[in-house]
Steps between C-alpha positions, in 0.01 A plus 500: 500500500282472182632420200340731273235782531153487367388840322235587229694432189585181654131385620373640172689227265413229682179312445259586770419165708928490460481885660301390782701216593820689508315695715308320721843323563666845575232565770474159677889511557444867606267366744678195604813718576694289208733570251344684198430389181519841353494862686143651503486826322559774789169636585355162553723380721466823702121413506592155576658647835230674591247256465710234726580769762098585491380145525307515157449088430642358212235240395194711699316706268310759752212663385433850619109601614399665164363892501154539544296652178475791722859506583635455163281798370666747781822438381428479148347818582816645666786370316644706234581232285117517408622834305765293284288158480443602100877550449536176627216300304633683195901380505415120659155403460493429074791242531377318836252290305734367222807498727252283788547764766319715743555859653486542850496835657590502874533808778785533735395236752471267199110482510383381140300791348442406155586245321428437076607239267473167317201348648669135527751675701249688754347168575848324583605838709119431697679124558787692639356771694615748261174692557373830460509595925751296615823586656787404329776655724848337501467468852161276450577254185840529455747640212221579209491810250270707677651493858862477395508800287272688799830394776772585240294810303695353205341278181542152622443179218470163661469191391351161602699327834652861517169612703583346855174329509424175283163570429575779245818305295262416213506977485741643362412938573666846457366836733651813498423801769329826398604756680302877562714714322362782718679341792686190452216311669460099414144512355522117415619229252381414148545130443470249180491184582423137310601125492885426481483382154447872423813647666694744275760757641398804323173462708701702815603755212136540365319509838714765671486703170145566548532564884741725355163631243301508813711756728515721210154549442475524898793800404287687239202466732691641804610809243121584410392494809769775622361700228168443561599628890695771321195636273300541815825590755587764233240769520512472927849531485487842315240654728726486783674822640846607378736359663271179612745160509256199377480221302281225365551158571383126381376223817885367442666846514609595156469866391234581255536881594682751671524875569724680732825242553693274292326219377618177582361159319364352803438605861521171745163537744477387843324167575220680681338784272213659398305857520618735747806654642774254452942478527607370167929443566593641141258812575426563826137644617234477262172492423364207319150494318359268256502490129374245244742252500761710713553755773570869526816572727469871583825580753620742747312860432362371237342261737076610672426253738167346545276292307626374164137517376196702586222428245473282313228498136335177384329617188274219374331725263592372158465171397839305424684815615517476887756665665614524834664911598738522801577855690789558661762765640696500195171508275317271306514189257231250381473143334253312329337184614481185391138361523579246829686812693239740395232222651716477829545862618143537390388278762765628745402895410143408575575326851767709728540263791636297240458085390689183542660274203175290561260758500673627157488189350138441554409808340717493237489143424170381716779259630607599846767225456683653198732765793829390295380672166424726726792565642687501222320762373494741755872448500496648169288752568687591830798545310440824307258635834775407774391735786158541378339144563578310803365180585421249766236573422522657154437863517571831375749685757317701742696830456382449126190709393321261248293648185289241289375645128188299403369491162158693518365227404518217713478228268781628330718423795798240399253356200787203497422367855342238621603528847185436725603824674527732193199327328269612808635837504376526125196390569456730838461275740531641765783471729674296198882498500503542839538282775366580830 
């Protein structure tokens, strides 16, 4: 049995190459099968088991294939820590540089999406592999910050010979998970780490405070946006017949409005959904059409099956106020554009069989290779007009009636652009912005 236990207070009075002896000691007995020196502190030897019954090499340091550029903008693109990335600059980023430290921001595989600090440090974590794109899964390099905290979705601090690999003893780090409030969802890890000499134990306390920071702004973003869904939910909601049972809900279920039934705080939506007549458990049969940033569940009598949308008004009239109309069953509601959507369903308005990613890109960009800004785009756009685009290819629905508003004059027409596409409309090419 050990004789004693190792544990932050511990580690922290000790001098630091005296910290890292202790523990390299602890871990070569661990390996070795002998008798302890001291106990490792819980969660590491957990992550200690792991690694051995994985196969992870003590003294290999693997290096995962790093993320293409275009790769790493997808899912910077996608990830909703993007939304929270300020939060985080703002509570670690003014002490990294003094305290010799860097922030690293991973997603839930443990695929390095940012990563901000002392520049000394950066160019030791390049040494390491600690690199913006690279996969630092437990699984793949061993017990670390990042990939710890993603298997145990608990702050994890660990320090020198405490990460199972012997390249990184000269790190000491401390990640803690951010969750989606919205859903419980691991969206990733937020790691500081630096050189061993600049271990301190209230790190773990500082680090998973602003995680802490960053779910609550993800919070007061999730509540705007259910008001936002309710401001436009509101006024179809009280058009409906007396009597109608319907309410409005966000892409997660939560209730931004209801009329007809007891509201509940969140409705739990089957796996496969979208426009259309649909069997939701806590309902029954409904109706479901689209909404900007939501859906419209209209159930039982309340219920007129067909088409979720019929016509649909792209009014590209006045500049810097573009707005996209949607018609449906239940009535109306509209949003304005921001200038890349109002460029995209410009070019899909003006072309009905439709255009690939590539095609897109080229005349957006006049780069057929850019398809994942693409992509990610549409996505966005696609979220608000579920049931009204499709794509392979990318199209307006064909049960949609489409309505483009020009500006009378054609130069007028998204002044902002300079999509090749949009450019030779304003200039009356002709066949410009569309692609045979």
């Amino acid at each position: 049995m050990a004789n004693t236990a190792v544990d932050l207070a511990r580690l922290s009075a000790m001098d630091a190459r005296e910290a890292a002896r202790l523990l390299k000691g602890v871990r070569a007995a661990a390996l070795a099968g002998d008798r302890l020196p001291a106990a490792p502190r819980p969660e590491i030897a957990e992550s200690w088991r792991r690694m051995l019954a994985g196969g992870v090499h003590p003294d290999r340091d693997h290096r995962s294939r790093i993320l293409s550029a275009a790769e790493m903008e997808e899912r910077r693109h996608l990830s909703p820590l993007r939304q929270v990335l300020p939060v985080l600059r703002e509570g670690l980023l003014p002490a990294l540089d003094e305290a010799l430290h860097i922030m690293v921001v991973a997603d839930a595989e443990g695929r390095l999406l940012w990563r901000e600090g002392a520049s000394s440090i950066l160019r030791k974590a390049d040494r390491l592999g600690f690199a913006v794109g690279a996969h630092w899964d437990e699984a793949v390099v061993g017990t670390n910050g990042v990939g710890t905290a993603l298997v145990t979705r608990r702050p994890v601090q660990v320090f020198s010979a405490e990460h199972f690999v012997s390249s990184h003893h000269d790190w000491t780090c401390a990640g803690a998970p951010v969750h989606d409030p919205r859903d419980g969802r691991l969206l990733g890890v937020v790691d500081v780490s630096g050189p061993l000499a600049t271990m301190h134990p209230a790190t773990l306390a500082w680090v998973s405070s602003v995680a802490r920071l960053a779910e609550h702004e993800l919070r007061v973003r999730h509540l705007e946006s259910l008001e936002r869904l309710r401001s436009v939910a509101a006024p179809l909601l009280a058009r409906l017949p007396v009597g109608a049972r319907a309410l409005a809900v966000d892409p997660h279920g939560w209730t931004a409005a209801v009329t007809g039934l007891v509201p509940a705080d969140r409705i739990p939506l089957p796996k496969s959904f979208g426009p259309g007549p649909t069997w939701i458990p806590q309902l029954g049969d409904c109706t479901v059409e689209p909404l900007p940033g939501g859906w419209l569940l209209r159930i039982d009598g309340a219920a007129r099956h067909g088409a979720a949308a019929s016509r649909v008004v792209l009014d590209l009239s006045r500049p810097g106020a573009w707005t996209v109309t949607v018609y449906g069953a239940a009535g109306s509601w509209s949003q304005e554009l921001s200038p890349r959507h109002a460029e995209l369903l410009f070019l899909l308005a003006v072309t009905p069989r439709g255009r690939s990613a590539a095609e897109l890109a080229a005349e957006v960009f006049g780069d057929a290779s850019r398809t994942v800004t693409v992509r990610a785009e549409m996505s966005r756009v696609r979220r608000h007009l579920a049931g009204v685009l499709a794509h392979r290819p990318y199209r307006f629905a064909e049960d949609v009636e489409v309505e483009l508003i020009r500006p009378a004059d054609p130069g007028r027409l998204l002044p902002h652009s300079t999509a090749p596409a949009v450019v030779g409309a304003r200039l009356g090419r002709p066949g410009a912005g569309v692609i045979p």
